[in-house]
PDB file of C-alpha atoms and ligand atoms in Angstrom:
ATOM      1  CA  MET B   1     104.078 117.414  68.291  1.00  0.00           C
ATOM      2  CA  ARG B   2     105.436 114.070  66.817  1.00  0.00           C
ATOM      3  CA  ILE B   3     108.853 113.466  65.689  1.00  0.00           C
ATOM      4  CA  LYS B   4     109.189 110.928  62.970  1.00  0.00           C
ATOM      5  CA  LEU B   5     112.476 108.978  63.088  1.00  0.00           C
ATOM      6  CA  GLU B   6     112.667 108.704  59.189  1.00  0.00           C
ATOM      7  CA  ASN B   7     112.853 112.571  59.002  1.00  0.00           C
ATOM      8  CA  LEU B   8     115.782 112.935  61.226  1.00  0.00           C
ATOM      9  CA  GLU B   9     118.740 114.191  59.163  1.00  0.00           C
ATOM     10  CA  GLY B  10     121.912 112.312  59.896  1.00  0.00           C
ATOM     11  CA  GLY B  11     119.997 110.401  62.568  1.00  0.00           C
ATOM     12  CA  LYS B  12     119.751 113.304  64.891  1.00  0.00           C
ATOM     13  CA  GLY B  13     117.642 116.443  65.522  1.00  0.00           C
ATOM     14  CA  ASP B  14     116.593 119.013  68.118  1.00  0.00           C
ATOM     15  CA  PHE B  15     113.175 119.934  69.142  1.00  0.00           C
ATOM     16  CA  ALA B  16     111.611 122.963  70.947  1.00  0.00           C
ATOM     17  CA  HIS B  17     108.021 123.767  71.601  1.00  0.00           C
ATOM     18  CA  VAL B  18     106.010 125.942  74.042  1.00  0.00           C
ATOM     19  CA  TYR B  19     102.806 124.220  75.120  1.00  0.00           C
ATOM     20  CA  GLN B  20      99.914 126.435  76.202  1.00  0.00           C
ATOM     21  CA  PRO B  21      98.439 125.098  79.345  1.00  0.00           C
ATOM     22  CA  GLU B  22      95.259 124.204  77.727  1.00  0.00           C
ATOM     23  CA  GLU B  23      96.996 121.976  75.258  1.00  0.00           C
ATOM     24  CA  LEU B  24      98.224 119.642  78.023  1.00  0.00           C
ATOM     25  CA  ASN B  25      95.574 120.127  80.711  1.00  0.00           C
ATOM     26  CA  PRO B  26      94.704 118.169  82.637  1.00  0.00           C
ATOM     27  CA  VAL B  27      97.992 116.610  82.830  1.00  0.00           C
ATOM     28  CA  ASP B  28      96.209 114.090  85.183  1.00  0.00           C
ATOM     29  CA  GLU B  29      93.540 114.282  87.545  1.00  0.00           C
ATOM     30  CA  ARG B  30      95.333 116.079  90.283  1.00  0.00           C
ATOM     31  CA  VAL B  31      97.905 118.157  88.153  1.00  0.00           C
ATOM     32  CA  ASN B  32      97.217 121.229  85.885  1.00  0.00           C
ATOM     33  CA  LEU B  33      99.535 123.678  84.227  1.00  0.00           C
ATOM     34  CA  THR B  34      99.078 127.261  85.104  1.00  0.00           C
ATOM     35  CA  GLU B  35     101.849 128.615  82.725  1.00  0.00           C
ATOM     36  CA  PRO B  36     102.980 127.581  79.393  1.00  0.00           C
ATOM     37  CA  ALA B  37     105.499 124.719  79.310  1.00  0.00           C
ATOM     38  CA  SER B  38     108.764 125.159  77.412  1.00  0.00           C
ATOM     39  CA  VAL B  39     110.239 121.802  76.061  1.00  0.00           C
ATOM     40  CA  THR B  40     113.508 121.527  74.465  1.00  0.00           C
ATOM     41  CA  GLY B  41     115.770 118.661  73.542  1.00  0.00           C
ATOM     42  CA  LYS B  42     117.622 116.420  71.239  1.00  0.00           C
ATOM     43  CA  VAL B  43     116.827 112.996  69.640  1.00  0.00           C
ATOM     44  CA  ARG B  44     119.608 110.797  68.526  1.00  0.00           C
ATOM     45  CA  LEU B  45     119.586 107.475  66.569  1.00  0.00           C
ATOM     46  CA  SER B  46     122.465 104.975  67.319  1.00  0.00           C
ATOM     47  CA  GLY B  47     121.889 101.671  65.853  1.00  0.00           C
ATOM     48  CA  HIS B  48     118.466 100.407  66.893  1.00  0.00           C
ATOM     49  CA  GLN B  49     118.390 102.873  69.861  1.00  0.00           C
ATOM     50  CA  VAL B  50     116.626 106.060  70.176  1.00  0.00           C
ATOM     51  CA  PHE B  51     118.037 108.493  72.685  1.00  0.00           C
ATOM     52  CA  VAL B  52     116.062 111.440  73.822  1.00  0.00           C
ATOM     53  CA  ASN B  53     117.136 114.086  76.134  1.00  0.00           C
ATOM     54  CA  GLY B  54     115.633 117.347  77.172  1.00  0.00           C
ATOM     55  CA  HIS B  55     114.332 119.969  79.562  1.00  0.00           C
ATOM     56  CA  ILE B  56     110.991 121.156  80.744  1.00  0.00           C
ATOM     57  CA  ASP B  57     110.122 124.486  82.425  1.00  0.00           C
ATOM     58  CA  THR B  58     106.591 125.108  83.665  1.00  0.00           C
ATOM     59  CA  ARG B  59     104.431 125.693  86.568  1.00  0.00           C
ATOM     60  CA  THR B  60     101.640 123.361  87.919  1.00  0.00           C
ATOM     61  CA  ARG B  61      98.747 123.526  90.270  1.00  0.00           C
ATOM     62  CA  VAL B  62      98.379 120.441  92.486  1.00  0.00           C
ATOM     63  CA  GLU B  63      95.743 119.870  95.218  1.00  0.00           C
ATOM     64  CA  CYS B  64      96.940 119.607  98.739  1.00  0.00           C
ATOM     65  CA  ASP B  65      96.566 115.973  99.812  1.00  0.00           C
ATOM     66  CA  ARG B  66      94.973 117.009 103.166  1.00  0.00           C
ATOM     67  CA  CYS B  67      92.867 120.209 102.587  1.00  0.00           C
ATOM     68  CA  LEU B  68      92.503 120.148  98.766  1.00  0.00           C
ATOM     69  CA  LYS B  69      93.732 123.643  98.577  1.00  0.00           C
ATOM     70  CA  PRO B  70      95.583 124.301  95.310  1.00  0.00           C
ATOM     71  CA  VAL B  71      99.292 124.447  95.565  1.00  0.00           C
ATOM     72  CA  GLU B  72     101.512 126.073  92.953  1.00  0.00           C
ATOM     73  CA  LEU B  73     104.631 124.197  92.223  1.00  0.00           C
ATOM     74  CA  PRO B  74     107.235 125.170  89.646  1.00  0.00           C
ATOM     75  CA  VAL B  75     108.710 122.326  87.495  1.00  0.00           C
ATOM     76  CA  SER B  76     111.993 122.620  86.063  1.00  0.00           C
ATOM     77  CA  THR B  77     113.285 119.062  84.979  1.00  0.00           C
ATOM     78  CA  ASP B  78     115.873 117.470  82.870  1.00  0.00           C
ATOM     79  CA  PHE B  79     115.082 114.092  81.334  1.00  0.00           C
ATOM     80  CA  THR B  80     116.815 111.189  79.499  1.00  0.00           C
ATOM     81  CA  LEU B  81     114.831 108.494  77.734  1.00  0.00           C
ATOM     82  CA  GLU B  82     115.861 105.510  75.643  1.00  0.00           C
ATOM     83  CA  TYR B  83     113.793 103.455  73.219  1.00  0.00           C
ATOM     84  CA  ILE B  84     114.403 100.807  70.618  1.00  0.00           C
ATOM     85  CA  SER B  85     113.596 101.748  66.924  1.00  0.00           C
ATOM     86  CA  GLY B  86     112.136 100.066  63.801  1.00  0.00           C
ATOM     87  CA  ARG B  87     111.949  96.263  63.628  1.00  0.00           C
ATOM     88  CA  ASP B  88     113.781  95.574  66.823  1.00  0.00           C
ATOM     89  CA  TYR B  89     110.776  97.263  68.415  1.00  0.00           C
ATOM     90  CA  GLU B  90     108.625  94.361  67.214  1.00  0.00           C
ATOM     91  CA  SER B  91     110.916  91.579  68.317  1.00  0.00           C
ATOM     92  CA  SER B  92     110.070  90.265  71.787  1.00  0.00           C
ATOM     93  CA  GLU B  93     113.596  89.730  73.120  1.00  0.00           C
ATOM     94  CA  VAL B  94     114.378  93.260  72.814  1.00  0.00           C
ATOM     95  CA  VAL B  95     111.023  94.471  74.129  1.00  0.00           C
ATOM     96  CA  GLU B  96     111.596  92.271  77.168  1.00  0.00           C
ATOM     97  CA  LEU B  97     115.012  93.968  78.000  1.00  0.00           C
ATOM     98  CA  THR B  98     113.600  97.408  77.625  1.00  0.00           C
ATOM     99  CA  GLU B  99     110.135  97.109  79.041  1.00  0.00           C
ATOM    100  CA  GLU B 100     110.749  99.449  81.950  1.00  0.00           C
ATOM    101  CA  GLN B 101     112.025 102.140  79.940  1.00  0.00           C
ATOM    102  CA  MET B 102     109.268 101.909  77.254  1.00  0.00           C
ATOM    103  CA  SER B 103     106.119 103.642  77.153  1.00  0.00           C
ATOM    104  CA  LEU B 104     103.916 102.827  74.327  1.00  0.00           C
ATOM    105  CA  ALA B 105     101.958 105.983  74.281  1.00  0.00           C
ATOM    106  CA  VAL B 106     105.301 107.878  73.757  1.00  0.00           C
ATOM    107  CA  PHE B 107     106.935 105.728  71.104  1.00  0.00           C
ATOM    108  CA  ASN B 108     105.311 103.420  68.481  1.00  0.00           C
ATOM    109  CA  GLY B 109     108.571 102.302  66.859  1.00  0.00           C
ATOM    110  CA  GLU B 110     108.611 105.161  64.221  1.00  0.00           C
ATOM    111  CA  ALA B 111     107.608 108.400  65.760  1.00  0.00           C
ATOM    112  CA  LEU B 112     108.012 110.089  69.220  1.00  0.00           C
ATOM    113  CA  ASP B 113     105.082 111.780  70.761  1.00  0.00           C
ATOM    114  CA  ILE B 114     106.522 114.904  72.505  1.00  0.00           C
ATOM    115  CA  ASP B 115     103.206 115.760  74.044  1.00  0.00           C
ATOM    116  CA  GLU B 116     103.119 112.541  75.790  1.00  0.00           C
ATOM    117  CA  ILE B 117     106.781 112.860  76.954  1.00  0.00           C
ATOM    118  CA  ALA B 118     105.971 116.365  78.308  1.00  0.00           C
ATOM    119  CA  LYS B 119     103.091 115.135  80.319  1.00  0.00           C
ATOM    120  CA  GLU B 120     105.018 112.177  81.629  1.00  0.00           C
ATOM    121  CA  GLN B 121     107.912 114.146  82.691  1.00  0.00           C
ATOM    122  CA  ILE B 122     105.832 116.794  84.311  1.00  0.00           C
ATOM    123  CA  LEU B 123     104.024 114.039  86.402  1.00  0.00           C
ATOM    124  CA  LEU B 124     107.323 112.465  87.255  1.00  0.00           C
ATOM    125  CA  ALA B 125     108.414 115.866  88.554  1.00  0.00           C
ATOM    126  CA  VAL B 126     105.478 116.410  90.834  1.00  0.00           C
ATOM    127  CA  PRO B 127     105.798 114.640  94.206  1.00  0.00           C
ATOM    128  CA  THR B 128     103.073 111.914  94.662  1.00  0.00           C
ATOM    129  CA  ARG B 129     102.196 113.396  98.135  1.00  0.00           C
ATOM    130  CA  MET B 130     101.672 117.130  98.045  1.00  0.00           C
ATOM    131  CA  LEU B 131     101.046 119.207 100.980  1.00  0.00           C
ATOM    132  CA  CYS B 132     100.165 123.008 101.097  1.00  0.00           C
ATOM    133  CA  ARG B 133     102.579 123.185 103.949  1.00  0.00           C
ATOM    134  CA  GLU B 134     104.410 120.593 106.155  1.00  0.00           C
ATOM    135  CA  ASP B 135     101.846 120.876 109.048  1.00  0.00           C
ATOM    136  CA  CYS B 136      98.720 121.253 107.132  1.00  0.00           C
ATOM    137  CA  LYS B 137      95.919 120.178 109.537  1.00  0.00           C
ATOM    138  CA  GLY B 138      93.585 119.024 106.745  1.00  0.00           C
ATOM    139  CA  LEU B 139      89.759 118.944 106.621  1.00  0.00           C
ATOM    140  CA  CYS B 140      87.489 117.736 109.436  1.00  0.00           C
ATOM    141  CA  PRO B 141      86.294 114.241 108.199  1.00  0.00           C
ATOM    142  CA  GLU B 142      82.767 115.062 109.784  1.00  0.00           C
ATOM    143  CA  CYS B 143      81.992 118.479 108.633  1.00  0.00           C
ATOM    144  CA  GLY B 144      84.664 119.369 106.111  1.00  0.00           C
ATOM    145  CA  THR B 145      85.836 122.480 107.980  1.00  0.00           C
ATOM    146  CA  ASP B 146      89.436 123.461 107.007  1.00  0.00           C
ATOM    147  CA  ARG B 147      91.255 123.033 110.235  1.00  0.00           C
ATOM    148  CA  ASN B 148      93.974 125.519 109.198  1.00  0.00           C
ATOM    149  CA  THR B 149      91.564 128.294 109.207  1.00  0.00           C
ATOM    150  CA  GLY B 150      88.669 127.153 111.512  1.00  0.00           C
ATOM    151  CA  GLU B 151      87.662 125.138 114.281  1.00  0.00           C
ATOM    152  CA  CYS B 152      84.598 122.991 114.612  1.00  0.00           C
ATOM    153  CA  ASN B 153      83.095 121.055 117.515  1.00  0.00           C
ATOM    154  CA  CYS B 154      82.971 117.604 115.871  1.00  0.00           C
ATOM    155  CA  ILE B 155      84.139 114.760 118.043  1.00  0.00           C
ATOM    156  CA  THR B 156      86.328 112.620 116.005  1.00  0.00           C
ATOM    157  CA  ASN B 157      88.660 109.863 117.093  1.00  0.00           C
ATOM    158  CA  ASP B 158      91.072 111.425 114.967  1.00  0.00           C
ATOM    159  CA  ILE B 159      94.742 110.548 114.491  1.00  0.00           C
ATOM    160  CA  ASP B 160      97.331 113.138 113.831  1.00  0.00           C
ATOM    161  CA  PRO B 161      97.532 113.493 109.978  1.00  0.00           C
ATOM    162  CA  ARG B 162     101.201 112.971 110.081  1.00  0.00           C
ATOM    163  CA  TRP B 163     100.472 109.375 111.103  1.00  0.00           C
ATOM    164  CA  ALA B 164      97.556 108.756 108.734  1.00  0.00           C
ATOM    165  CA  ALA B 165     100.016 107.805 106.056  1.00  0.00           C
ATOM    166  CA  LEU B 166     101.488 105.153 108.355  1.00  0.00           C
ATOM    167  CA  LYS B 167      97.907 103.953 109.116  1.00  0.00           C
ATOM    168  CA  GLU B 168      97.137 103.594 105.470  1.00  0.00           C
ATOM    169  CA  LEU B 169     100.201 101.368 105.100  1.00  0.00           C
ATOM    170  CA  ARG B 170      98.981  98.599 107.452  1.00  0.00           C
TER     171      ARG B 170
HETATM  172 ZN1   ZN M   1      96.702 121.676 103.032  1.00  0.00          ZN
HETATM  173 ZN1   ZN M   2      84.062 119.265 111.995  1.00  0.00          ZN
END
């Protein structure tokens, strides 16, 4: 769904759409929807600025970082976005100011891509590190046994998975 700014009556408008999971999947390589995503919101033009605020409700499936087991995660998130419209969009001074807020896939100066906004916001709502449970033991690096459900006899000079993240930082 795209919203053309020139079609907004009085410079504002509402939007509401329910996306079937297959319309947005895969949201990215680790996140998929398991239920439809309901997206609602408002668009408002003020001078050269475009304000978007809205809400998304859905459910996602994300792989556990340690054991790769799928984890279901409900998403219910509000968002507020701001863009620069029309000719100002082209002008470098303004773009510089708003670079951080601006995503080219979402807004090309004339129309808003609600599909892309929905995907972006779902990804922002999913934690970058996802565990099936706080103390997930993960997979054996040698044989792949899920250490939550079984034991193996591999000898690994293994570090506690809770410290693995720290090690990666070094
Ligand atoms: Zn896990
Ligand atoms: Zn093993």
